[in-house]
Amino acid sequence: MDAVLRTEDLCLDINGKAIFKDVSLSLEKGTFAALCGRNGAGKSQLLRCLKGLRKPTSGNILIDGNPSSPKERMKRIALVFQSAEMQIVQQSVEKDIAFGPENLGLDKTEVQRRVDEAISIMNLEEKRLQRPQTLSGGELRKTAIAGVLAMQPDVILLDEPFANLDYPSTLAVIKALIAMHERGYTILVVSHEAEKFLAHTDMLFIMDKGSLAVAGKSEEVFERLRDYDIYLPKSCSFGDLTWLKG
């Protein structure tokens, strides 16, 4: 069975500098994957290419086994940026989540159904009518994720979703990612904080110096993170790599 998202020998040069080269990775439907690596490894730019925001220099990006255009990827792949507040455009949580589906031209009943479902998955019921400016960092990030869920994408990409979050907010986002996974969403998270959530993932990719250095089942390859200076607690098991324990 073809992966929902696959890259073949993907390369990106910017102003004559190689950002990444020959990246071939595959995501099966319903996979929760982590993409880790040192700063400057090319992770964020790879996400932008997958989404359709940047054109790769060479290589292919396939959806359901077929070559995809940037326009198609803009519709079928969602990207939650590190600065989640930049994706919030309306004056209440509910209205912001409805913004995307409304712009698809859907009828009010379908828009409301999608909004209600996204709010339920993200556990934002009590924040539905609240102004985004009053939300915590974790609640803002969950609102941004809910907004892309309401668009019903095939794949959800998240760039450093735990950045600048306090402990309770980080826990809330981890729980939200798990809820999405349990609903069958295909998720790829870029993060240098593997110790916070890796135990919940299926696949782990590690980029180094612009190349895909490691790809495999998370439980089987997680110790390779140390080879690339990515923090892991000493003498930890795979099951220890979550902040939801204890």
PDB file of N, CA and C in Angstrom, residues 143-239:
ATOM      1  N   THR A 143      -5.478  25.893  19.724  1.00  0.00           N
ATOM      2  CA  THR A 143      -6.426  26.574  18.838  1.00  0.00           C
ATOM      3  C   THR A 143      -5.920  26.557  17.402  1.00  0.00           C
ATOM      4  N   ALA A 144      -4.622  26.793  17.215  1.00  0.00           N
ATOM      5  CA  ALA A 144      -4.046  26.742  15.873  1.00  0.00           C
ATOM      6  C   ALA A 144      -4.179  25.340  15.279  1.00  0.00           C
ATOM      7  N   ILE A 145      -3.952  24.321  16.109  1.00  0.00           N
ATOM      8  CA  ILE A 145      -4.098  22.939  15.635  1.00  0.00           C
ATOM      9  C   ILE A 145      -5.556  22.654  15.287  1.00  0.00           C
ATOM     10  N   ALA A 146      -6.475  23.118  16.135  1.00  0.00           N
ATOM     11  CA  ALA A 146      -7.898  22.900  15.865  1.00  0.00           C
ATOM     12  C   ALA A 146      -8.304  23.542  14.545  1.00  0.00           C
ATOM     13  N   GLY A 147      -7.724  24.717  14.261  1.00  0.00           N
ATOM     14  CA  GLY A 147      -8.030  25.387  12.998  1.00  0.00           C
ATOM     15  C   GLY A 147      -7.653  24.559  11.789  1.00  0.00           C
ATOM     16  N   VAL A 148      -6.512  23.861  11.852  1.00  0.00           N
ATOM     17  CA  VAL A 148      -6.127  23.027  10.715  1.00  0.00           C
ATOM     18  C   VAL A 148      -6.912  21.721  10.705  1.00  0.00           C
ATOM     19  N   LEU A 149      -7.279  21.209  11.874  1.00  0.00           N
ATOM     20  CA  LEU A 149      -8.113  20.003  11.906  1.00  0.00           C
ATOM     21  C   LEU A 149      -9.445  20.231  11.204  1.00  0.00           C
ATOM     22  N   ALA A 150      -9.989  21.426  11.383  1.00  0.00           N
ATOM     23  CA  ALA A 150     -11.294  21.730  10.774  1.00  0.00           C
ATOM     24  C   ALA A 150     -11.225  21.764   9.254  1.00  0.00           C
ATOM     25  N   MET A 151     -10.033  21.872   8.712  1.00  0.00           N
ATOM     26  CA  MET A 151      -9.855  21.827   7.265  1.00  0.00           C
ATOM     27  C   MET A 151      -9.791  20.390   6.745  1.00  0.00           C
ATOM     28  N   GLN A 152      -9.749  19.425   7.662  1.00  0.00           N
ATOM     29  CA  GLN A 152      -9.701  17.995   7.357  1.00  0.00           C
ATOM     30  C   GLN A 152      -8.558  17.633   6.404  1.00  0.00           C
ATOM     31  N   PRO A 153      -7.326  17.939   6.803  1.00  0.00           N
ATOM     32  CA  PRO A 153      -6.174  17.602   5.968  1.00  0.00           C
ATOM     33  C   PRO A 153      -5.855  16.115   6.040  1.00  0.00           C
ATOM     34  N   ASP A 154      -5.070  15.637   5.086  1.00  0.00           N
ATOM     35  CA  ASP A 154      -4.608  14.251   5.114  1.00  0.00           C
ATOM     36  C   ASP A 154      -3.411  14.083   6.036  1.00  0.00           C
ATOM     37  N   VAL A 155      -2.596  15.124   6.130  1.00  0.00           N
ATOM     38  CA  VAL A 155      -1.379  15.082   6.942  1.00  0.00           C
ATOM     39  C   VAL A 155      -1.266  16.390   7.711  1.00  0.00           C
ATOM     40  N   ILE A 156      -0.835  16.300   8.972  1.00  0.00           N
ATOM     41  CA  ILE A 156      -0.619  17.486   9.790  1.00  0.00           C
ATOM     42  C   ILE A 156       0.851  17.547  10.184  1.00  0.00           C
ATOM     43  N   LEU A 157       1.496  18.658   9.836  1.00  0.00           N
ATOM     44  CA  LEU A 157       2.895  18.916  10.168  1.00  0.00           C
ATOM     45  C   LEU A 157       2.944  19.951  11.284  1.00  0.00           C
ATOM     46  N   LEU A 158       3.790  19.741  12.271  1.00  0.00           N
ATOM     47  CA  LEU A 158       3.924  20.694  13.370  1.00  0.00           C
ATOM     48  C   LEU A 158       5.397  21.009  13.581  1.00  0.00           C
ATOM     49  N   ASP A 159       5.727  22.300  13.600  1.00  0.00           N
ATOM     50  CA  ASP A 159       7.105  22.746  13.750  1.00  0.00           C
ATOM     51  C   ASP A 159       7.324  23.235  15.179  1.00  0.00           C
ATOM     52  N   GLU A 160       8.096  22.470  15.955  1.00  0.00           N
ATOM     53  CA  GLU A 160       8.431  22.804  17.345  1.00  0.00           C
ATOM     54  C   GLU A 160       7.189  23.173  18.163  1.00  0.00           C
ATOM     55  N   PRO A 161       6.231  22.257  18.299  1.00  0.00           N
ATOM     56  CA  PRO A 161       4.984  22.600  18.993  1.00  0.00           C
ATOM     57  C   PRO A 161       5.121  22.842  20.492  1.00  0.00           C
ATOM     58  N   PHE A 162       6.278  22.486  21.085  1.00  0.00           N
ATOM     59  CA  PHE A 162       6.458  22.699  22.529  1.00  0.00           C
ATOM     60  C   PHE A 162       7.313  23.914  22.838  1.00  0.00           C
ATOM     61  N   ALA A 163       7.759  24.612  21.809  1.00  0.00           N
ATOM     62  CA  ALA A 163       8.659  25.744  22.010  1.00  0.00           C
ATOM     63  C   ALA A 163       8.006  26.829  22.863  1.00  0.00           C
ATOM     64  N   ASN A 164       8.726  27.302  23.868  1.00  0.00           N
ATOM     65  CA  ASN A 164       8.315  28.429  24.722  1.00  0.00           C
ATOM     66  C   ASN A 164       7.052  28.147  25.532  1.00  0.00           C
ATOM     67  N   LEU A 165       6.750  26.874  25.757  1.00  0.00           N
ATOM     68  CA  LEU A 165       5.581  26.520  26.564  1.00  0.00           C
ATOM     69  C   LEU A 165       6.012  26.118  27.971  1.00  0.00           C
ATOM     70  N   ASP A 166       5.187  26.455  28.965  1.00  0.00           N
ATOM     71  CA  ASP A 166       5.460  25.996  30.321  1.00  0.00           C
ATOM     72  C   ASP A 166       5.019  24.537  30.452  1.00  0.00           C
ATOM     73  N   TYR A 167       5.251  23.974  31.625  1.00  0.00           N
ATOM     74  CA  TYR A 167       4.989  22.541  31.833  1.00  0.00           C
ATOM     75  C   TYR A 167       3.525  22.175  31.590  1.00  0.00           C
ATOM     76  N   PRO A 168       2.549  22.871  32.201  1.00  0.00           N
ATOM     77  CA  PRO A 168       1.149  22.495  31.953  1.00  0.00           C
ATOM     78  C   PRO A 168       0.750  22.626  30.482  1.00  0.00           C
ATOM     79  N   SER A 169       1.245  23.660  29.801  1.00  0.00           N
ATOM     80  CA  SER A 169       0.906  23.846  28.395  1.00  0.00           C
ATOM     81  C   SER A 169       1.509  22.747  27.531  1.00  0.00           C
ATOM     82  N   THR A 170       2.745  22.339  27.861  1.00  0.00           N
ATOM     83  CA  THR A 170       3.374  21.242  27.127  1.00  0.00           C
ATOM     84  C   THR A 170       2.564  19.964  27.277  1.00  0.00           C
ATOM     85  N   LEU A 171       2.132  19.664  28.504  1.00  0.00           N
ATOM     86  CA  LEU A 171       1.308  18.468  28.729  1.00  0.00           C
ATOM     87  C   LEU A 171       0.025  18.530  27.908  1.00  0.00           C
ATOM     88  N   ALA A 172      -0.581  19.707  27.845  1.00  0.00           N
ATOM     89  CA  ALA A 172      -1.830  19.856  27.102  1.00  0.00           C
ATOM     90  C   ALA A 172      -1.623  19.589  25.616  1.00  0.00           C
ATOM     91  N   VAL A 173      -0.512  20.062  25.059  1.00  0.00           N
ATOM     92  CA  VAL A 173      -0.255  19.843  23.634  1.00  0.00           C
ATOM     93  C   VAL A 173       0.057  18.372  23.361  1.00  0.00           C
ATOM     94  N   ILE A 174       0.830  17.728  24.247  1.00  0.00           N
ATOM     95  CA  ILE A 174       1.103  16.295  24.079  1.00  0.00           C
ATOM     96  C   ILE A 174      -0.201  15.506  24.072  1.00  0.00           C
ATOM     97  N   LYS A 175      -1.084  15.808  25.005  1.00  0.00           N
ATOM     98  CA  LYS A 175      -2.372  15.110  25.058  1.00  0.00           C
ATOM     99  C   LYS A 175      -3.189  15.352  23.795  1.00  0.00           C
ATOM    100  N   ALA A 176      -3.090  16.572  23.256  1.00  0.00           N
ATOM    101  CA  ALA A 176      -3.808  16.888  22.024  1.00  0.00           C
ATOM    102  C   ALA A 176      -3.265  16.076  20.853  1.00  0.00           C
ATOM    103  N   LEU A 177      -1.949  15.930  20.775  1.00  0.00           N
ATOM    104  CA  LEU A 177      -1.345  15.136  19.706  1.00  0.00           C
ATOM    105  C   LEU A 177      -1.768  13.669  19.813  1.00  0.00           C
ATOM    106  N   ILE A 178      -1.804  13.154  21.036  1.00  0.00           N
ATOM    107  CA  ILE A 178      -2.234  11.770  21.230  1.00  0.00           C
ATOM    108  C   ILE A 178      -3.687  11.597  20.799  1.00  0.00           C
ATOM    109  N   ALA A 179      -4.533  12.564  21.137  1.00  0.00           N
ATOM    110  CA  ALA A 179      -5.941  12.491  20.734  1.00  0.00           C
ATOM    111  C   ALA A 179      -6.078  12.490  19.219  1.00  0.00           C
ATOM    112  N   MET A 180      -5.273  13.299  18.544  1.00  0.00           N
ATOM    113  CA  MET A 180      -5.293  13.318  17.078  1.00  0.00           C
ATOM    114  C   MET A 180      -4.859  11.968  16.514  1.00  0.00           C
ATOM    115  N   HIS A 181      -3.804  11.395  17.089  1.00  0.00           N
ATOM    116  CA  HIS A 181      -3.315  10.099  16.639  1.00  0.00           C
ATOM    117  C   HIS A 181      -4.392   9.032  16.808  1.00  0.00           C
ATOM    118  N   GLU A 182      -5.060   9.067  17.946  1.00  0.00           N
ATOM    119  CA  GLU A 182      -6.111   8.080  18.214  1.00  0.00           C
ATOM    120  C   GLU A 182      -7.284   8.218  17.246  1.00  0.00           C
ATOM    121  N   ARG A 183      -7.481   9.410  16.702  1.00  0.00           N
ATOM    122  CA  ARG A 183      -8.527   9.630  15.701  1.00  0.00           C
ATOM    123  C   ARG A 183      -8.083   9.228  14.291  1.00  0.00           C
ATOM    124  N   GLY A 184      -6.829   8.802  14.149  1.00  0.00           N
ATOM    125  CA  GLY A 184      -6.357   8.319  12.857  1.00  0.00           C
ATOM    126  C   GLY A 184      -5.646   9.335  11.993  1.00  0.00           C
ATOM    127  N   TYR A 185      -5.335  10.520  12.533  1.00  0.00           N
ATOM    128  CA  TYR A 185      -4.621  11.525  11.756  1.00  0.00           C
ATOM    129  C   TYR A 185      -3.167  11.107  11.542  1.00  0.00           C
ATOM    130  N   THR A 186      -2.611  11.492  10.409  1.00  0.00           N
ATOM    131  CA  THR A 186      -1.196  11.288  10.110  1.00  0.00           C
ATOM    132  C   THR A 186      -0.453  12.545  10.539  1.00  0.00           C
ATOM    133  N   ILE A 187       0.544  12.376  11.411  1.00  0.00           N
ATOM    134  CA  ILE A 187       1.181  13.514  12.070  1.00  0.00           C
ATOM    135  C   ILE A 187       2.698  13.404  11.941  1.00  0.00           C
ATOM    136  N   LEU A 188       3.330  14.524  11.616  1.00  0.00           N
ATOM    137  CA  LEU A 188       4.789  14.616  11.625  1.00  0.00           C
ATOM    138  C   LEU A 188       5.171  15.833  12.455  1.00  0.00           C
ATOM    139  N   VAL A 189       5.906  15.602  13.535  1.00  0.00           N
ATOM    140  CA  VAL A 189       6.298  16.663  14.459  1.00  0.00           C
ATOM    141  C   VAL A 189       7.797  16.896  14.366  1.00  0.00           C
ATOM    142  N   VAL A 190       8.195  18.123  14.069  1.00  0.00           N
ATOM    143  CA  VAL A 190       9.596  18.520  14.169  1.00  0.00           C
ATOM    144  C   VAL A 190       9.831  19.039  15.582  1.00  0.00           C
ATOM    145  N   SER A 191      10.815  18.446  16.262  1.00  0.00           N
ATOM    146  CA  SER A 191      11.105  18.887  17.627  1.00  0.00           C
ATOM    147  C   SER A 191      12.505  18.444  18.023  1.00  0.00           C
ATOM    148  N   HIS A 192      13.174  19.284  18.808  1.00  0.00           N
ATOM    149  CA  HIS A 192      14.450  18.889  19.396  1.00  0.00           C
ATOM    150  C   HIS A 192      14.243  18.439  20.843  1.00  0.00           C
ATOM    151  N   GLU A 193      12.963  18.295  21.241  1.00  0.00           N
ATOM    152  CA  GLU A 193      12.624  17.917  22.613  1.00  0.00           C
ATOM    153  C   GLU A 193      11.987  16.530  22.641  1.00  0.00           C
ATOM    154  N   ALA A 194      12.729  15.555  22.115  1.00  0.00           N
ATOM    155  CA  ALA A 194      12.194  14.202  21.960  1.00  0.00           C
ATOM    156  C   ALA A 194      11.784  13.578  23.283  1.00  0.00           C
ATOM    157  N   GLU A 195      12.473  13.956  24.352  1.00  0.00           N
ATOM    158  CA  GLU A 195      12.190  13.325  25.648  1.00  0.00           C
ATOM    159  C   GLU A 195      10.782  13.615  26.142  1.00  0.00           C
ATOM    160  N   LYS A 196      10.124  14.624  25.559  1.00  0.00           N
ATOM    161  CA  LYS A 196       8.799  15.019  26.023  1.00  0.00           C
ATOM    162  C   LYS A 196       7.665  14.168  25.453  1.00  0.00           C
ATOM    163  N   PHE A 197       7.872  13.582  24.260  1.00  0.00           N
ATOM    164  CA  PHE A 197       6.727  12.958  23.597  1.00  0.00           C
ATOM    165  C   PHE A 197       7.043  11.713  22.780  1.00  0.00           C
ATOM    166  N   LEU A 198       8.327  11.351  22.632  1.00  0.00           N
ATOM    167  CA  LEU A 198       8.697  10.314  21.672  1.00  0.00           C
ATOM    168  C   LEU A 198       8.037   8.969  21.954  1.00  0.00           C
ATOM    169  N   ALA A 199       7.763   8.663  23.218  1.00  0.00           N
ATOM    170  CA  ALA A 199       7.170   7.368  23.570  1.00  0.00           C
ATOM    171  C   ALA A 199       5.806   7.150  22.914  1.00  0.00           C
ATOM    172  N   HIS A 200       5.182   8.219  22.442  1.00  0.00           N
ATOM    173  CA  HIS A 200       3.850   8.098  21.826  1.00  0.00           C
ATOM    174  C   HIS A 200       3.916   7.975  20.308  1.00  0.00           C
ATOM    175  N   THR A 201       5.121   8.025  19.735  1.00  0.00           N
ATOM    176  CA  THR A 201       5.256   8.027  18.279  1.00  0.00           C
ATOM    177  C   THR A 201       5.515   6.631  17.725  1.00  0.00           C
ATOM    178  N   ASP A 202       5.255   6.489  16.435  1.00  0.00           N
ATOM    179  CA  ASP A 202       5.494   5.225  15.731  1.00  0.00           C
ATOM    180  C   ASP A 202       6.835   5.229  15.008  1.00  0.00           C
ATOM    181  N   MET A 203       7.171   6.378  14.394  1.00  0.00           N
ATOM    182  CA  MET A 203       8.346   6.476  13.542  1.00  0.00           C
ATOM    183  C   MET A 203       9.231   7.638  13.988  1.00  0.00           C
ATOM    184  N   LEU A 204      10.544   7.458  13.787  1.00  0.00           N
ATOM    185  CA  LEU A 204      11.500   8.509  14.095  1.00  0.00           C
ATOM    186  C   LEU A 204      12.414   8.728  12.899  1.00  0.00           C
ATOM    187  N   PHE A 205      12.536   9.992  12.496  1.00  0.00           N
ATOM    188  CA  PHE A 205      13.478  10.396  11.457  1.00  0.00           C
ATOM    189  C   PHE A 205      14.471  11.365  12.090  1.00  0.00           C
ATOM    190  N   ILE A 206      15.749  11.222  11.737  1.00  0.00           N
ATOM    191  CA  ILE A 206      16.772  12.141  12.216  1.00  0.00           C
ATOM    192  C   ILE A 206      17.495  12.722  11.011  1.00  0.00           C
ATOM    193  N   MET A 207      17.507  14.055  10.932  1.00  0.00           N
ATOM    194  CA  MET A 207      18.261  14.737   9.882  1.00  0.00           C
ATOM    195  C   MET A 207      19.559  15.269  10.455  1.00  0.00           C
ATOM    196  N   ASP A 208      20.609  15.223   9.637  1.00  0.00           N
ATOM    197  CA  ASP A 208      21.906  15.731  10.049  1.00  0.00           C
ATOM    198  C   ASP A 208      22.631  16.297   8.837  1.00  0.00           C
ATOM    199  N   LYS A 209      23.063  17.536   8.945  1.00  0.00           N
ATOM    200  CA  LYS A 209      23.816  18.204   7.876  1.00  0.00           C
ATOM    201  C   LYS A 209      23.103  18.109   6.529  1.00  0.00           C
ATOM    202  N   GLY A 210      21.780  18.272   6.573  1.00  0.00           N
ATOM    203  CA  GLY A 210      21.001  18.318   5.345  1.00  0.00           C
ATOM    204  C   GLY A 210      20.645  16.973   4.752  1.00  0.00           C
ATOM    205  N   SER A 211      20.945  15.894   5.458  1.00  0.00           N
ATOM    206  CA  SER A 211      20.612  14.566   4.951  1.00  0.00           C
ATOM    207  C   SER A 211      19.758  13.820   5.964  1.00  0.00           C
ATOM    208  N   LEU A 212      18.981  12.856   5.481  1.00  0.00           N
ATOM    209  CA  LEU A 212      18.217  11.989   6.372  1.00  0.00           C
ATOM    210  C   LEU A 212      19.154  10.886   6.850  1.00  0.00           C
ATOM    211  N   ALA A 213      19.573  10.974   8.121  1.00  0.00           N
ATOM    212  CA  ALA A 213      20.595  10.073   8.651  1.00  0.00           C
ATOM    213  C   ALA A 213      20.012   8.802   9.244  1.00  0.00           C
ATOM    214  N   VAL A 214      18.799   8.887   9.807  1.00  0.00           N
ATOM    215  CA  VAL A 214      18.178   7.742  10.485  1.00  0.00           C
ATOM    216  C   VAL A 214      16.691   7.738  10.172  1.00  0.00           C
ATOM    217  N   ALA A 215      16.146   6.564   9.903  1.00  0.00           N
ATOM    218  CA  ALA A 215      14.701   6.400   9.719  1.00  0.00           C
ATOM    219  C   ALA A 215      14.327   5.005  10.198  1.00  0.00           C
ATOM    220  N   GLY A 216      13.334   4.941  11.085  1.00  0.00           N
ATOM    221  CA  GLY A 216      12.929   3.635  11.581  1.00  0.00           C
ATOM    222  C   GLY A 216      11.850   3.744  12.625  1.00  0.00           C
ATOM    223  N   LYS A 217      11.443   2.597  13.147  1.00  0.00           N
ATOM    224  CA  LYS A 217      10.456   2.593  14.214  1.00  0.00           C
ATOM    225  C   LYS A 217      11.062   3.249  15.452  1.00  0.00           C
ATOM    226  N   SER A 218      10.301   4.130  16.062  1.00  0.00           N
ATOM    227  CA  SER A 218      10.839   4.946  17.157  1.00  0.00           C
ATOM    228  C   SER A 218      11.477   4.097  18.248  1.00  0.00           C
ATOM    229  N   GLU A 219      10.803   3.036  18.656  1.00  0.00           N
ATOM    230  CA  GLU A 219      11.293   2.217  19.772  1.00  0.00           C
ATOM    231  C   GLU A 219      12.606   1.526  19.425  1.00  0.00           C
ATOM    232  N   GLU A 220      12.832   1.284  18.133  1.00  0.00           N
ATOM    233  CA  GLU A 220      14.028   0.553  17.717  1.00  0.00           C
ATOM    234  C   GLU A 220      15.241   1.457  17.506  1.00  0.00           C
ATOM    235  N   VAL A 221      15.006   2.729  17.176  1.00  0.00           N
ATOM    236  CA  VAL A 221      16.149   3.596  16.808  1.00  0.00           C
ATOM    237  C   VAL A 221      16.321   4.800  17.721  1.00  0.00           C
ATOM    238  N   PHE A 222      15.505   4.945  18.767  1.00  0.00           N
ATOM    239  CA  PHE A 222      15.526   6.183  19.551  1.00  0.00           C
ATOM    240  C   PHE A 222      16.887   6.477  20.163  1.00  0.00           C
ATOM    241  N   GLU A 223      17.669   5.442  20.515  1.00  0.00           N
ATOM    242  CA  GLU A 223      18.962   5.689  21.133  1.00  0.00           C
ATOM    243  C   GLU A 223      19.956   6.330  20.169  1.00  0.00           C
ATOM    244  N   ARG A 224      19.666   6.275  18.862  1.00  0.00           N
ATOM    245  CA  ARG A 224      20.522   6.938  17.883  1.00  0.00           C
ATOM    246  C   ARG A 224      20.497   8.462  18.048  1.00  0.00           C
ATOM    247  N   LEU A 225      19.492   8.978  18.734  1.00  0.00           N
ATOM    248  CA  LEU A 225      19.427  10.423  18.952  1.00  0.00           C
ATOM    249  C   LEU A 225      20.705  10.941  19.608  1.00  0.00           C
ATOM    250  N   ARG A 226      21.270  10.150  20.501  1.00  0.00           N
ATOM    251  CA  ARG A 226      22.497  10.576  21.187  1.00  0.00           C
ATOM    252  C   ARG A 226      23.651  10.775  20.210  1.00  0.00           C
ATOM    253  N   ASP A 227      23.650  10.015  19.114  1.00  0.00           N
ATOM    254  CA  ASP A 227      24.723  10.146  18.125  1.00  0.00           C
ATOM    255  C   ASP A 227      24.721  11.515  17.461  1.00  0.00           C
ATOM    256  N   TYR A 228      23.597  12.217  17.561  1.00  0.00           N
ATOM    257  CA  TYR A 228      23.446  13.515  16.895  1.00  0.00           C
ATOM    258  C   TYR A 228      23.209  14.631  17.908  1.00  0.00           C
ATOM    259  N   ASP A 229      23.700  14.400  19.126  1.00  0.00           N
ATOM    260  CA  ASP A 229      23.681  15.417  20.193  1.00  0.00           C
ATOM    261  C   ASP A 229      22.272  15.885  20.540  1.00  0.00           C
ATOM    262  N   ILE A 230      21.297  14.996  20.428  1.00  0.00           N
ATOM    263  CA  ILE A 230      19.921  15.296  20.820  1.00  0.00           C
ATOM    264  C   ILE A 230      19.694  14.704  22.201  1.00  0.00           C
ATOM    265  N   TYR A 231      19.233  15.506  23.112  1.00  0.00           N
ATOM    266  CA  TYR A 231      19.153  15.103  24.518  1.00  0.00           C
ATOM    267  C   TYR A 231      18.216  13.926  24.743  1.00  0.00           C
ATOM    268  N   LEU A 232      18.729  12.948  25.503  1.00  0.00           N
ATOM    269  CA  LEU A 232      17.926  11.881  26.073  1.00  0.00           C
ATOM    270  C   LEU A 232      18.359  11.713  27.528  1.00  0.00           C
ATOM    271  N   PRO A 233      17.425  11.430  28.433  1.00  0.00           N
ATOM    272  CA  PRO A 233      17.836  11.148  29.815  1.00  0.00           C
ATOM    273  C   PRO A 233      18.762   9.936  29.864  1.00  0.00           C
ATOM    274  N   LYS A 234      19.663   9.905  30.824  1.00  0.00           N
ATOM    275  CA  LYS A 234      20.573   8.785  30.956  1.00  0.00           C
ATOM    276  C   LYS A 234      19.834   7.498  31.306  1.00  0.00           C
ATOM    277  N   SER A 235      20.257   6.415  30.689  1.00  0.00           N
ATOM    278  CA  SER A 235      19.733   5.074  30.996  1.00  0.00           C
ATOM    279  C   SER A 235      18.214   5.014  30.926  1.00  0.00           C
ATOM    280  N   CYS A 236      17.632   5.688  29.941  1.00  0.00           N
ATOM    281  CA  CYS A 236      16.173   5.702  29.832  1.00  0.00           C
ATOM    282  C   CYS A 236      15.704   4.591  28.902  1.00  0.00           C
ATOM    283  N   SER A 237      14.497   4.099  29.155  1.00  0.00           N
ATOM    284  CA  SER A 237      13.837   3.189  28.232  1.00  0.00           C
ATOM    285  C   SER A 237      12.961   4.016  27.300  1.00  0.00           C
ATOM    286  N   PHE A 238      12.489   3.385  26.241  1.00  0.00           N
ATOM    287  CA  PHE A 238      11.623   4.107  25.304  1.00  0.00           C
ATOM    288  C   PHE A 238      10.388   4.641  26.021  1.00  0.00           C
ATOM    289  N   GLY A 239       9.822   3.840  26.905  1.00  0.00           N
ATOM    290  CA  GLY A 239       8.609   4.251  27.610  1.00  0.00           C
ATOM    291  C   GLY A 239       8.799   5.431  28.537  1.00  0.00           C
TER     292      GLY A 239
END
